[in-house]
Each structure stands twice: as C-alpha cells, then as structure tokens.
Coordinates of C-alpha atoms and ligand atoms in Angstrom, one line a residue:
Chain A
X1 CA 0.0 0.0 0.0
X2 CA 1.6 3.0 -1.7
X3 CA 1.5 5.7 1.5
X4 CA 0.8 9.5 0.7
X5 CA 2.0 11.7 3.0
X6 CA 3.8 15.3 2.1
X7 CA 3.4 17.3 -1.1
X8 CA 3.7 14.5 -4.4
X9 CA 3.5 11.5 -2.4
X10 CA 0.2 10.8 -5.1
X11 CA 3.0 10.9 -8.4
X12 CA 5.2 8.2 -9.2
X13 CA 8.4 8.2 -6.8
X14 CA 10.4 11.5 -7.5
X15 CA 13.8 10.5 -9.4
X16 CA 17.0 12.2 -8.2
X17 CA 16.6 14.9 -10.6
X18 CA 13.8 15.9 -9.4
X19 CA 14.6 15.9 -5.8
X20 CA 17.7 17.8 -6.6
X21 CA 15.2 20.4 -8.5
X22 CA 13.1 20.8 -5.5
X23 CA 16.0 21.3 -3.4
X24 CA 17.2 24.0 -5.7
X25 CA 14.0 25.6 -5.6
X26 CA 13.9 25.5 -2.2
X27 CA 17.5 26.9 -1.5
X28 CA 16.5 29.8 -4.0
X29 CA 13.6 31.0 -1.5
X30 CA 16.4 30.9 1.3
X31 CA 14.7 27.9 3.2
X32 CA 16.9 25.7 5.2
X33 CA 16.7 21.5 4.2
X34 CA 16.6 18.1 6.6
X35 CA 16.4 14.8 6.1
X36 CA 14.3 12.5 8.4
X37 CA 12.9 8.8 8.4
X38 CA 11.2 6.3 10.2
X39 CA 10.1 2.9 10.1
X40 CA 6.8 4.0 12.1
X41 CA 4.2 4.5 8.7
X42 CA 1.1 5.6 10.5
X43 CA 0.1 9.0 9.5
X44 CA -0.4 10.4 13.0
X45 CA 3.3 9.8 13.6
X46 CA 4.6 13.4 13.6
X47 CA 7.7 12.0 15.2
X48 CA 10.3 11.0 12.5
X49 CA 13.8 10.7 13.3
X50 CA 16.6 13.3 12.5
X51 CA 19.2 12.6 10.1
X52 CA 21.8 14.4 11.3
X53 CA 21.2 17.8 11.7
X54 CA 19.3 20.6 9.5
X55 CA 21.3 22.2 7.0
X56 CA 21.1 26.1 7.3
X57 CA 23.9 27.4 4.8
X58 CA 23.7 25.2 1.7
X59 CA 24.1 27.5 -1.5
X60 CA 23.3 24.3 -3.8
X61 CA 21.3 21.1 -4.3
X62 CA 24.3 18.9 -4.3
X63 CA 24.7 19.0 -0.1
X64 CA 21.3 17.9 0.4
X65 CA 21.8 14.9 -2.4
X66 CA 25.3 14.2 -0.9
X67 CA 23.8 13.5 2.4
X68 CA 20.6 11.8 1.1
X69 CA 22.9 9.5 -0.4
X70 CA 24.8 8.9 3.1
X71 CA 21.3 8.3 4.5
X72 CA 20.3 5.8 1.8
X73 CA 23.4 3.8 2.6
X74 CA 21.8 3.1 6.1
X75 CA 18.0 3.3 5.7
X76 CA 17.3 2.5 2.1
X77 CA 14.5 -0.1 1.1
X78 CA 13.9 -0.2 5.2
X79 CA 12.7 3.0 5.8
X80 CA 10.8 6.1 4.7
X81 CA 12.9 9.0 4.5
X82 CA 11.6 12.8 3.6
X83 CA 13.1 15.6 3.0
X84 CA 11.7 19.1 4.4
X85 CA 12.1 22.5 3.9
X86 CA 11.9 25.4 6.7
X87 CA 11.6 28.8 6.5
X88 CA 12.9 31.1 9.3
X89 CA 11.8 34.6 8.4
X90 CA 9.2 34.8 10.3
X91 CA 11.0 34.7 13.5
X92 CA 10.8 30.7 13.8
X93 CA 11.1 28.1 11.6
X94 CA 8.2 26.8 9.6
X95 CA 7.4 24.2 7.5
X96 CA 6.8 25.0 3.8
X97 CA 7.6 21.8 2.2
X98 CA 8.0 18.3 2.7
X99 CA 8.3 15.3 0.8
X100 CA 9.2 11.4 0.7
X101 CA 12.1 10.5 -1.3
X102 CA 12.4 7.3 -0.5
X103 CA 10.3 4.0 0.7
X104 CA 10.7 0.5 1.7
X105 CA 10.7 -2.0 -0.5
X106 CA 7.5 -3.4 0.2
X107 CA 4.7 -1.3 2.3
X108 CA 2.2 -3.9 3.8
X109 CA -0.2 -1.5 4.3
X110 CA -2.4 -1.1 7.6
X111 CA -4.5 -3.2 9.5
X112 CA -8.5 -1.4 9.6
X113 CA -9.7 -2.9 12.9
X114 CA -13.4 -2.6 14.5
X115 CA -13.7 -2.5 18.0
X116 CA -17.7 -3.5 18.5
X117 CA -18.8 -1.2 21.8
X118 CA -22.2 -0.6 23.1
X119 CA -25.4 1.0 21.7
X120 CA -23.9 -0.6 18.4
X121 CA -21.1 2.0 18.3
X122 CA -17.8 1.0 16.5
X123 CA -14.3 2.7 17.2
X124 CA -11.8 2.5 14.4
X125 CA -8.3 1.9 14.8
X126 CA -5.5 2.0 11.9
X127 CA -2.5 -0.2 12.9
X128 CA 0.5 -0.7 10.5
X129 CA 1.3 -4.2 9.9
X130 CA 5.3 -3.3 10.0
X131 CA 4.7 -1.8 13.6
X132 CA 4.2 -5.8 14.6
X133 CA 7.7 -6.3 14.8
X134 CA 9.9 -3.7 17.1
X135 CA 12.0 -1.0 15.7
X136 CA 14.5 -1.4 13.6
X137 CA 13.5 -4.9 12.4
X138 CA 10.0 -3.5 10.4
X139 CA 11.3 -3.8 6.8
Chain B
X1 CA 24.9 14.0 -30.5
X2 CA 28.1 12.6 -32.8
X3 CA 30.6 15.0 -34.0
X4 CA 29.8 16.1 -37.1
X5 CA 34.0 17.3 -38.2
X6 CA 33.3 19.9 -40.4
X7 CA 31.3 21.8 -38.3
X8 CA 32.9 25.1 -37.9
X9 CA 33.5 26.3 -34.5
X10 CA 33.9 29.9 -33.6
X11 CA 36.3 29.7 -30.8
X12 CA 36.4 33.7 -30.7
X13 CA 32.7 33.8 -29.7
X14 CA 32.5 31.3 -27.3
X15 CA 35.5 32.6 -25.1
X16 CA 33.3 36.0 -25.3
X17 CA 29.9 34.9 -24.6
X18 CA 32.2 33.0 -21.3
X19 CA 32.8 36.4 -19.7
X20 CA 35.9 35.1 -19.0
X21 CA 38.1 37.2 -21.0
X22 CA 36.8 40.0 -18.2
X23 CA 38.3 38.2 -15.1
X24 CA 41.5 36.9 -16.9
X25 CA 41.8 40.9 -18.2
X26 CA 40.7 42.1 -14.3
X27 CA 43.5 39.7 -12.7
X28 CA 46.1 40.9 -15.2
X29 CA 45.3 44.4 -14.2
X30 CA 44.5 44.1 -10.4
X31 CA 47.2 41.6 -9.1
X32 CA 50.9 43.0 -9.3
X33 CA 53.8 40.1 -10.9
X34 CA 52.3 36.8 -10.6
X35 CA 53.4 35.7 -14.1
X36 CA 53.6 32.0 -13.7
X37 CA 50.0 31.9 -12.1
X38 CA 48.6 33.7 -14.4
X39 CA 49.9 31.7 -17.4
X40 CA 48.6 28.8 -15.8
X41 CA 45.2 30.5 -14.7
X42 CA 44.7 31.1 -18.3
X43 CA 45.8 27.5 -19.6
X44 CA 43.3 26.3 -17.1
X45 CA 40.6 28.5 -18.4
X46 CA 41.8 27.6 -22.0
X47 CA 41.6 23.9 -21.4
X48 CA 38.4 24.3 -20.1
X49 CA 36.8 26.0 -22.5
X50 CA 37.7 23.2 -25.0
X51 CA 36.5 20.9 -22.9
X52 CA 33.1 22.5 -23.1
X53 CA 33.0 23.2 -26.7
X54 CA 33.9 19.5 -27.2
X55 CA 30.8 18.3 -25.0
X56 CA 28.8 20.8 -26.6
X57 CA 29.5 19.3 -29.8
X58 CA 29.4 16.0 -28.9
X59 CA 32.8 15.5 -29.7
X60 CA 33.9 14.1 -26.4
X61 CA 35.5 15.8 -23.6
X62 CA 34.8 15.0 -19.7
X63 CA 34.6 17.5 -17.0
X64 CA 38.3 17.2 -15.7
X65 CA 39.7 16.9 -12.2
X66 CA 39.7 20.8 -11.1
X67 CA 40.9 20.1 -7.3
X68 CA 44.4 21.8 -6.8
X69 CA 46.9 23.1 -4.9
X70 CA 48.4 26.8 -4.3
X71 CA 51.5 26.6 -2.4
X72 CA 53.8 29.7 -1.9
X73 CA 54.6 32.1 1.1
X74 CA 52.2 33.8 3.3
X75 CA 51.2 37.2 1.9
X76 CA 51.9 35.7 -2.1
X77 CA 48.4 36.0 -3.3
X78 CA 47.0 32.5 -2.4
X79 CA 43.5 33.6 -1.2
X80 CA 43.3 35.8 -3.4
X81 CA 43.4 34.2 -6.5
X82 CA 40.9 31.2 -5.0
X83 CA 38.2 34.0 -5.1
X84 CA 38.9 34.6 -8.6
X85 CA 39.5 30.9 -9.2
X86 CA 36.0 30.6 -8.4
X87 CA 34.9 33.4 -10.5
X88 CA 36.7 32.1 -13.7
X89 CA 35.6 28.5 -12.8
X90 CA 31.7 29.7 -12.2
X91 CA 31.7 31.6 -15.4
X92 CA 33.4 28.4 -17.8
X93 CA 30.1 26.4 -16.3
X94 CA 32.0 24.4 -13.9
X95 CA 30.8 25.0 -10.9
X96 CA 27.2 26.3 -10.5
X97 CA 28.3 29.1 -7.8
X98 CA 30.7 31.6 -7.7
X99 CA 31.3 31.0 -3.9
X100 CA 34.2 30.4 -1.9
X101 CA 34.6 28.8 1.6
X102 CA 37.5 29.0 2.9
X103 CA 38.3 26.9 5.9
X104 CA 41.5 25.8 7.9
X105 CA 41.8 22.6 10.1
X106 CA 39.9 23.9 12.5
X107 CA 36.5 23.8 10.9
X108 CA 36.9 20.1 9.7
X109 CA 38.9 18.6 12.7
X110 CA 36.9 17.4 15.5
X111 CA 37.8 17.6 19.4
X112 CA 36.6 13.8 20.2
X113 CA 35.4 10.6 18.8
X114 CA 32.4 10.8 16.4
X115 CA 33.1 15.1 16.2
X116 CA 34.9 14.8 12.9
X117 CA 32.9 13.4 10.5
X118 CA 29.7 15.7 11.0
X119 CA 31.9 18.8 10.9
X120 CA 34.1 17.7 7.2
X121 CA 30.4 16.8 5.9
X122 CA 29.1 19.9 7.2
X123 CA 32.0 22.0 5.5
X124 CA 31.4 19.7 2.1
X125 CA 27.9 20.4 1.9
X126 CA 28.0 24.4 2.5
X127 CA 30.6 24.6 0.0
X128 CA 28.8 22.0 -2.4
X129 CA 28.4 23.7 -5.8
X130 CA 31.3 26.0 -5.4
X131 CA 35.4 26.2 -4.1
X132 CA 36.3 25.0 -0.9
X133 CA 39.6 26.5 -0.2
X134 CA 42.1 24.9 2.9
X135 CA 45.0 26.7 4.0
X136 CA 47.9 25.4 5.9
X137 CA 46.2 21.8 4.3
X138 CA 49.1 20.2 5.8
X139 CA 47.9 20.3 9.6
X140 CA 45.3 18.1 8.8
X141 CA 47.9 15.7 8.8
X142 CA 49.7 15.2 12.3
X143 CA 51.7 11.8 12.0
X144 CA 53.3 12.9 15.7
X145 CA 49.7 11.6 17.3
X146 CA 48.5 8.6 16.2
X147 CA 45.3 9.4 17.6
X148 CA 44.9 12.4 15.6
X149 CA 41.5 13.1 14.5
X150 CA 42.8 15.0 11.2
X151 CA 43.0 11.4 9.6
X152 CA 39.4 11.0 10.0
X153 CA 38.5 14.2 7.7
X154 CA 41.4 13.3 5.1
X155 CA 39.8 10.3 4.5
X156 CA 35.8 12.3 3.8
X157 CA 37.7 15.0 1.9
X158 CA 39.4 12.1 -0.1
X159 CA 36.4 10.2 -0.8
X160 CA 34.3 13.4 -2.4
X161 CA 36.8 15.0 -4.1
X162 CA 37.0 11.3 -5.8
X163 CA 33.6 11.1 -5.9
X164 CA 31.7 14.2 -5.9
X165 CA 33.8 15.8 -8.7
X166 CA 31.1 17.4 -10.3
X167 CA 29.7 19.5 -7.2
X168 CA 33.2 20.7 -6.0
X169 CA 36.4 22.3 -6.4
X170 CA 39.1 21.5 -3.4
X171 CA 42.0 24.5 -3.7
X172 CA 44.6 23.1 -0.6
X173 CA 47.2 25.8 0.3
X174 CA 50.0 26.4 2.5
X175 CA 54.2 26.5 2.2
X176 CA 55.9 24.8 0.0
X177 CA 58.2 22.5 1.7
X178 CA 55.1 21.9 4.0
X179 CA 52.6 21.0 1.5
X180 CA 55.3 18.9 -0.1
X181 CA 55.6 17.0 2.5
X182 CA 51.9 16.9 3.2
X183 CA 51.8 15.1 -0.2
X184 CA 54.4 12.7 0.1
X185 CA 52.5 11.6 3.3
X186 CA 49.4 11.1 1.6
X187 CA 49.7 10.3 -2.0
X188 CA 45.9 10.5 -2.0
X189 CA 45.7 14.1 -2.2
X190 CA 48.6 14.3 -4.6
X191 CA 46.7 12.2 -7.2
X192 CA 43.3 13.7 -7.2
X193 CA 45.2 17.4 -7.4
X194 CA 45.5 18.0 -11.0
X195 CA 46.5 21.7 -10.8
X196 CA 49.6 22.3 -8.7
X197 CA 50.4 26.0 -8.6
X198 CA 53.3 27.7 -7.2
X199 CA 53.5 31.3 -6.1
X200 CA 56.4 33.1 -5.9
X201 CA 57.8 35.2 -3.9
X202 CA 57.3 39.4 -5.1
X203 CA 60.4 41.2 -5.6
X204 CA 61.0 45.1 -4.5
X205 CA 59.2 46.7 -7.4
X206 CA 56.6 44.3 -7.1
X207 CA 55.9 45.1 -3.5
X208 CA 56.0 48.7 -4.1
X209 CA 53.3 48.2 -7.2
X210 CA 51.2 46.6 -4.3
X211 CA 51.4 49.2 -2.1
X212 CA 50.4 51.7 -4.8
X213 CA 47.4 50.3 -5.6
X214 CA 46.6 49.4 -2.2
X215 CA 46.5 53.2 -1.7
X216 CA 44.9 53.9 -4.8
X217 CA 42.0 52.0 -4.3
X218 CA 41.8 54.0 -0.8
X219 CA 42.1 57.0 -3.1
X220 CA 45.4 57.7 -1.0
X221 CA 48.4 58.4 -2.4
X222 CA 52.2 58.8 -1.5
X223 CA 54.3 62.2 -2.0
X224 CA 57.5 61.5 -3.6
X225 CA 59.1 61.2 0.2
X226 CA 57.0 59.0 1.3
X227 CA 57.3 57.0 -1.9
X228 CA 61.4 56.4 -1.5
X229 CA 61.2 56.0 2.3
X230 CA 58.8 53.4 1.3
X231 CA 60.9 51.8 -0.8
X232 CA 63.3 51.6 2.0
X233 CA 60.9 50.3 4.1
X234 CA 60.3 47.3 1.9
X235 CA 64.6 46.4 1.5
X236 CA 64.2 46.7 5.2
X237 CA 61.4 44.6 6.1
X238 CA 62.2 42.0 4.2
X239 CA 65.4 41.1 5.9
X240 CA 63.4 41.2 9.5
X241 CA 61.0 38.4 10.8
X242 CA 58.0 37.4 9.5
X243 CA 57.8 38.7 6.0
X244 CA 54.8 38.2 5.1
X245 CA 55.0 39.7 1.0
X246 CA 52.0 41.7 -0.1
X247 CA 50.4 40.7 3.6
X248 CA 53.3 42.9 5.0
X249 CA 52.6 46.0 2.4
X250 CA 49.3 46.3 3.4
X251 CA 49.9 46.0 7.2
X252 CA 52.5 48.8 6.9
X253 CA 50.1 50.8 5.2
X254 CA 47.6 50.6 7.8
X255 CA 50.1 51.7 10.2
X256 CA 51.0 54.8 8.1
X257 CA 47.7 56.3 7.7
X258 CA 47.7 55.7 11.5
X259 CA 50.5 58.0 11.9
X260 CA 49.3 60.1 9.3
X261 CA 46.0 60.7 10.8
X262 CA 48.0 61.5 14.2
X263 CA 49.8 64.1 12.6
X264 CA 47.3 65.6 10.9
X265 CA 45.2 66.0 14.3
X266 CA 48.1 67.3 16.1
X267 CA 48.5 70.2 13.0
X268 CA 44.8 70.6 13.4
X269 CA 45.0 74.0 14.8
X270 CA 45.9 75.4 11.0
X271 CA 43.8 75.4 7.9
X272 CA 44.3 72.3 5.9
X273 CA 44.4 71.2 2.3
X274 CA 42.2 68.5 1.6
X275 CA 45.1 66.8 -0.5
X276 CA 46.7 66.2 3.1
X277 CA 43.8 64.0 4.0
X278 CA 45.1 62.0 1.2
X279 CA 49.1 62.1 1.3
X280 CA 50.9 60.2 3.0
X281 CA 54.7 62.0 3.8
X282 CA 57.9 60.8 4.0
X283 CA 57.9 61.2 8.1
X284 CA 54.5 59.0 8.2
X285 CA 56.3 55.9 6.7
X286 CA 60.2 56.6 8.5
X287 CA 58.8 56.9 12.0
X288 CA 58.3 53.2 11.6
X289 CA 59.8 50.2 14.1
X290 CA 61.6 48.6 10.9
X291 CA 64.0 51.0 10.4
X292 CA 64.9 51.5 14.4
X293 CA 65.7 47.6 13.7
X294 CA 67.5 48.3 10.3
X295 CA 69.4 50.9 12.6
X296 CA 70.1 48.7 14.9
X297 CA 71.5 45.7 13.0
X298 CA 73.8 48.6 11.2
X299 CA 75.7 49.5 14.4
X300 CA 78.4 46.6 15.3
Ligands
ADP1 N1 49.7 40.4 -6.7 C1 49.1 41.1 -5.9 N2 48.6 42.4 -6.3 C2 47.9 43.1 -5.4 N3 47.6 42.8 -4.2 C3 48.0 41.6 -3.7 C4 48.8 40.7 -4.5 N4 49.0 39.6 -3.9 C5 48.5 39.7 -2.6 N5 47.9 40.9 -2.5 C6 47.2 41.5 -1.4 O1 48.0 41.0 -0.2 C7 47.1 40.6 0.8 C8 47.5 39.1 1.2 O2 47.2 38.3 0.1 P1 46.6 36.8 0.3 O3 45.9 36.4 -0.9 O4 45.8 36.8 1.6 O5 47.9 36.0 0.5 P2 48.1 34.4 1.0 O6 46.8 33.8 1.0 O7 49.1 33.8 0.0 O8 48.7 34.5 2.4 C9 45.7 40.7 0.3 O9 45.2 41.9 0.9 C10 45.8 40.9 -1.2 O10 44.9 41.7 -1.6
MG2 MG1 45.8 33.2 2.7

C-alpha cells in the first residue's frame, strides 16, 4: 500500500533529478533543508527521526543529495525518509515543504480494525502491519 | 549527438559569450607580478573552455579533475586568486556558484570521537556547488599523534573529491616544503590534485606596485618622500622576521595612515588642504619600528 504523506506522495516516486530540482527551488527561497525517516508509517506519527542535523547554509542542491545518499546507505528499502524545507523569516522556523524520497521496498499496508462497543457503536483503529515487529526490524 | 567534423566552430565567440576574457583581463590588471599563475590560470581557463566546446559538440570531452593546490609564502596572493578561481571557474560552467569557503583545520577537525565526521560533511555540503579552499592543508595531517582526528576528515575530503567531482572544487594551500611534505605523506591528495600551482615570492618593485594600488584603491596616495622611504621600508622589512609579502605591504600601510592621521590631528590648529587628507609624507612611513631595527643591525 503505496503511502501519501507530504506534497507529491500521489505521483510516481520522484527521481534524483527531481529531488535535486526541489531542493534548488527551495535553496532559491532561502529555506533551510533536513532529512528525516522512520520505520513508524502511521500517519499520525509526527515523530520522525533526524538525520543528522538541518542544513542552514547550503548555497546548492548537491549537499542535500550528498547527504541523502549517506542516508540511503543506512536506511534504504527499510525506511521512509523525507526531505523538508523550513523557513525562518518569520522569526521561527516553519514548514513550507516536505516530501518522501524514499520508501521500503515493500509497504504492507495497515490493518483497519473494528472495535464492537455498546449501543452498536464502533471505534476504528488504523495499525500498521510493520509496527508488529519492534523498531529497527519493520522492513 | 556525434561529431559532425566539419562543423565550424567559432572559438572567438565562445570565449566572449564566457565572460571570461573579463576576469582573466581584471587579474592581469588588479594583481601586481604573478606571471607564472597567471599563465597557468589562463591555460586552465583555455583547457576548459575546450573541454566544453567538445561536449557541446558532442565531440567528447569529460569535465576534468579541477581540485588543486596553491603553495607559496604567506602574503603571495594564495587567497586571493581562490576567489577569482572561483569566479573564472563559475563563469566556464564548472561549478554552479561563484562561492568560496574557505576553511582551515579547524573547521573540519573534530575535538573527540564521532566530532569529525559531522563537521568535514558539514564543510562539504555548504561549499557544495562551489570552491572550498584549505590553507595550511598540511595540519590536517599530524603523523606525531596517532590518535589524531585529522585522519578522519582526510579520508571524507578524499572520498568526495574522488567522488563528488562534479559538485566541488578543493584548492589546498600552504608553504611549499610543508605542502610537499603533506603530499608525500598522503599520495591520495597528490593524485586527485591535477593543478599544482606555485606562487612566488614578489620582488621590491613588485611590492612597491602593491602598495600603490593598495593606496589607490583607498584614493590615497604617497608624496614623492614617502614614496622612497617606502621603498626603503620594503629592502628593510624583508630582511626582518615574519615577511609576510604583499600581507606585509598592506599592514604597513595601515600603520602609516595611522600616523598620518595622528599628525594631521596634532597640526589641526591650521587650515588644511584637503590633499593632506590624502598624502601620506615621507615622516609618516620613517617613523616606523623597521627602520629603528634596520638601525640597529647597522651599528656593530
Ligand atoms: N599580486 C598582488 N597584487 C595586489 N595585491 C596583492 C597581490 N598579492 C596579494 N595581494 C594582497 O595582499 C594581501 C595578502 O594576500 P593573500 O591572498 O591573503 O595571501 P596568501 O593567501 O598567500 O597568504 C591581500 O590583501 C591581497 O589583496
Ligand atoms: Mg591566505
């Protein structure tokens, strides 16, 4: 189950290119980029790890690819990893743009479970079949 | 696209439509002697722009290896030039920014396990797209402690200049004899420099051209005492410690319009010429420390 989460996540995986095009784009509006990923899918999981730290002075795309690359060599095909974009000039720094670059190789999808409570009332929960298995081991 | 051989190329109007031709024509003008660098500045920028006709016309040609190494005196121009390295090598197409970091052991050397390699690959990345220039190069290498943390970053810087060719220029500098050793000791760095550039040391003349356009660009300006006790400044300091070439000029200079701006607010009683806000005199430059020295090593 393909996940969408971010800006593009409904289009066909970005290619390198493009990610380095968005970066560029980004860097041109004077936003800082990071890199983040998880092996937690569930949407409400706000909580993604860091990948080193942000990266406040890049003048070109080719940092941000350099270090995706270095993140790849650890997390790819386990992991989701995004890239965001912040901007600080409103006095803190806020999201503009954020966006998977990369997935696992396979994405089981989630579980839809009904919980059956009284008066006929039914409680949903969402539960990622990955998050069976502990961290680190989900992909 | 195959190369078609009797295309015509007009070699002419692409090293125009470069803007090249300005910088090569700016350093000419702006940087006193420096003949050897120059001539190899513009083979560089010659080679280059081959190399991107030849692409352009499908006739071959890889970006080369640009990474290289300035090695000279302190004060000889080194920084300098970088900047205008990366002008000239932002202008052929080679690197997508005209920016320069410039960084010594310091920034890429950690202080403890696991500090090293975040601070290199922070370095890398801000100067991604552009030059990264490292003076005194050769104290990232300290074979005296085999602990030594320089190692570490070596092996980073190593590994994307090998790699990451395309997104950046390394220009190491430092001493000669240094660097040279620096190389032996890591043949690494020696075969992924392509451009090894020596800078020489300026002669008496040269220095004096320096300090006249140091002035100049000041809109200050020596009287003709000042200018032949400067001249005898520069015989002088160069036989004392710490010559530092052109570095040395413009430290003296500093010093003068000190003294000149003394003198000027002890006279200030009288009416003044605005020219004397300009002029440096003969007195500004003698009442210097070098000469008591000179004096000194005269007397038996
Ligand atoms: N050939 C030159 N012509 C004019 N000014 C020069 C020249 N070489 C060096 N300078 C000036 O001397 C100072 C020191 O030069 P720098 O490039 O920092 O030397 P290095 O990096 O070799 O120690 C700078 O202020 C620079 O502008
Ligand atoms: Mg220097």
């Amino acid at each position: 189950m393909h996940i969408t989460q971010g800006t593009f996540s409904f289009l066909p995986a970005l290619s390198d290119e493009q990610i380095t095009a968005q970066a560029k784009y980004c860097l041109e509006k004077g936003w800082s980029l990071n890199i983040e990923f998880t092996d937690d899918p569930h949407p409400r999981n706000t909580y993604w790890e860091m990948w080193g730290t942000p990266m406040f002075d890049l003048k070109d795309p080719a940092g941000l690819m350099y270090e995706l690359a270095e993140c790849r060599k650890v997390h790819a095909g386990r992991a989701y990893i995004r890239v965001s974009a912040f901007d600080a000039t409103p006095g803190w720094e806020s999201l503009r743009l954020s966006f998977i670059t990369d997935r696992p190789a396979e994405e089981p999808g989630f579980m839809l479970e009904r919980q059956e409570r009284g008066g006929r009332m039914i409680a949903y929960t969402t539960r990622a079949y990955a998050a069976d298995r502990p961290a680190g081991a989900r992909y | 696209m195959d190369a078609n051989p009797d295309t015509k190329i007009d070699l002419d109007a692409a090293y125009l439509r470069s803007g090249v031709a300005e910088i090569l024509d700016e350093l000419d003008r702006e940087l006193v002697g420096l003949r050897p660098v120059k001539l190899r500045i513009r083979e560089i920028a010659a080679r280059l722009l081959i190399d991107r006709l030849r692409r352009e016309f499908g006739a071959g040609g890889q970006a080369p290896t640009l990474h290289m190494s300035f090695t000279g005196n302190p004060g000889t121009g080194k920084t300098t030039v970088a900047l205008r390295m990366a002008d000239i090598l932002h202008r052929l197409g080679y690197i997508r920014t005209n920016q320069l970091v410039s960084v010594t052991r310091d920034d890429l050397v950690g202080q403890y396990i696991g500090h090293t390699a975040p601070k290199t690959k922070e370095i890398l990345k801000k100067a991604m797209g552009g030059v990264l220039f490292i003076d005194e190069a050769y104290y990232l290498y300290r074979p005296e402690n085999e602990r030594d943390y320089g190692q570490e970053s070596i092996e980073i810087l190593l590994q994307v200049m090998e790699q990451r060719r395309d997104d950046l220029v390394v220009i190491l500098a430092g001493y000669a004899d240094r660097m040279d050793r620096f190389f032996t000791a890591n043949p690494g760095f020696r075969s992924r420099v392509a451009h090894h550039i020596d800078f020489p040391d300026y002669g008496d003349e040269e220095l004096f051209a320096i300090a006249e356009k140091m002035l100049a660009s000041q809109h200050d300006r020596f009287d003709d005492g000042a200018a032949a006790a400067f001249r005898d400044y520069i015989a002088a300091r160069r036989r004392q410690p710490h010559f530092a070439n052109a570095r040395s000029i413009r430290n003296a200079l500093d010093r003068a319009r000190l003294r000149q701006a003394v003198r000027l607010f002890e006279g200030r009683g009288r009416p003044m010429p605005v020219s004397d806000l300009i002029t440096l005199v003969a007195d500004d430059i003698l009442r210097s420390r070098v000469f008591d020295h000179a004096r000194a090593e005269e007397q038996p």
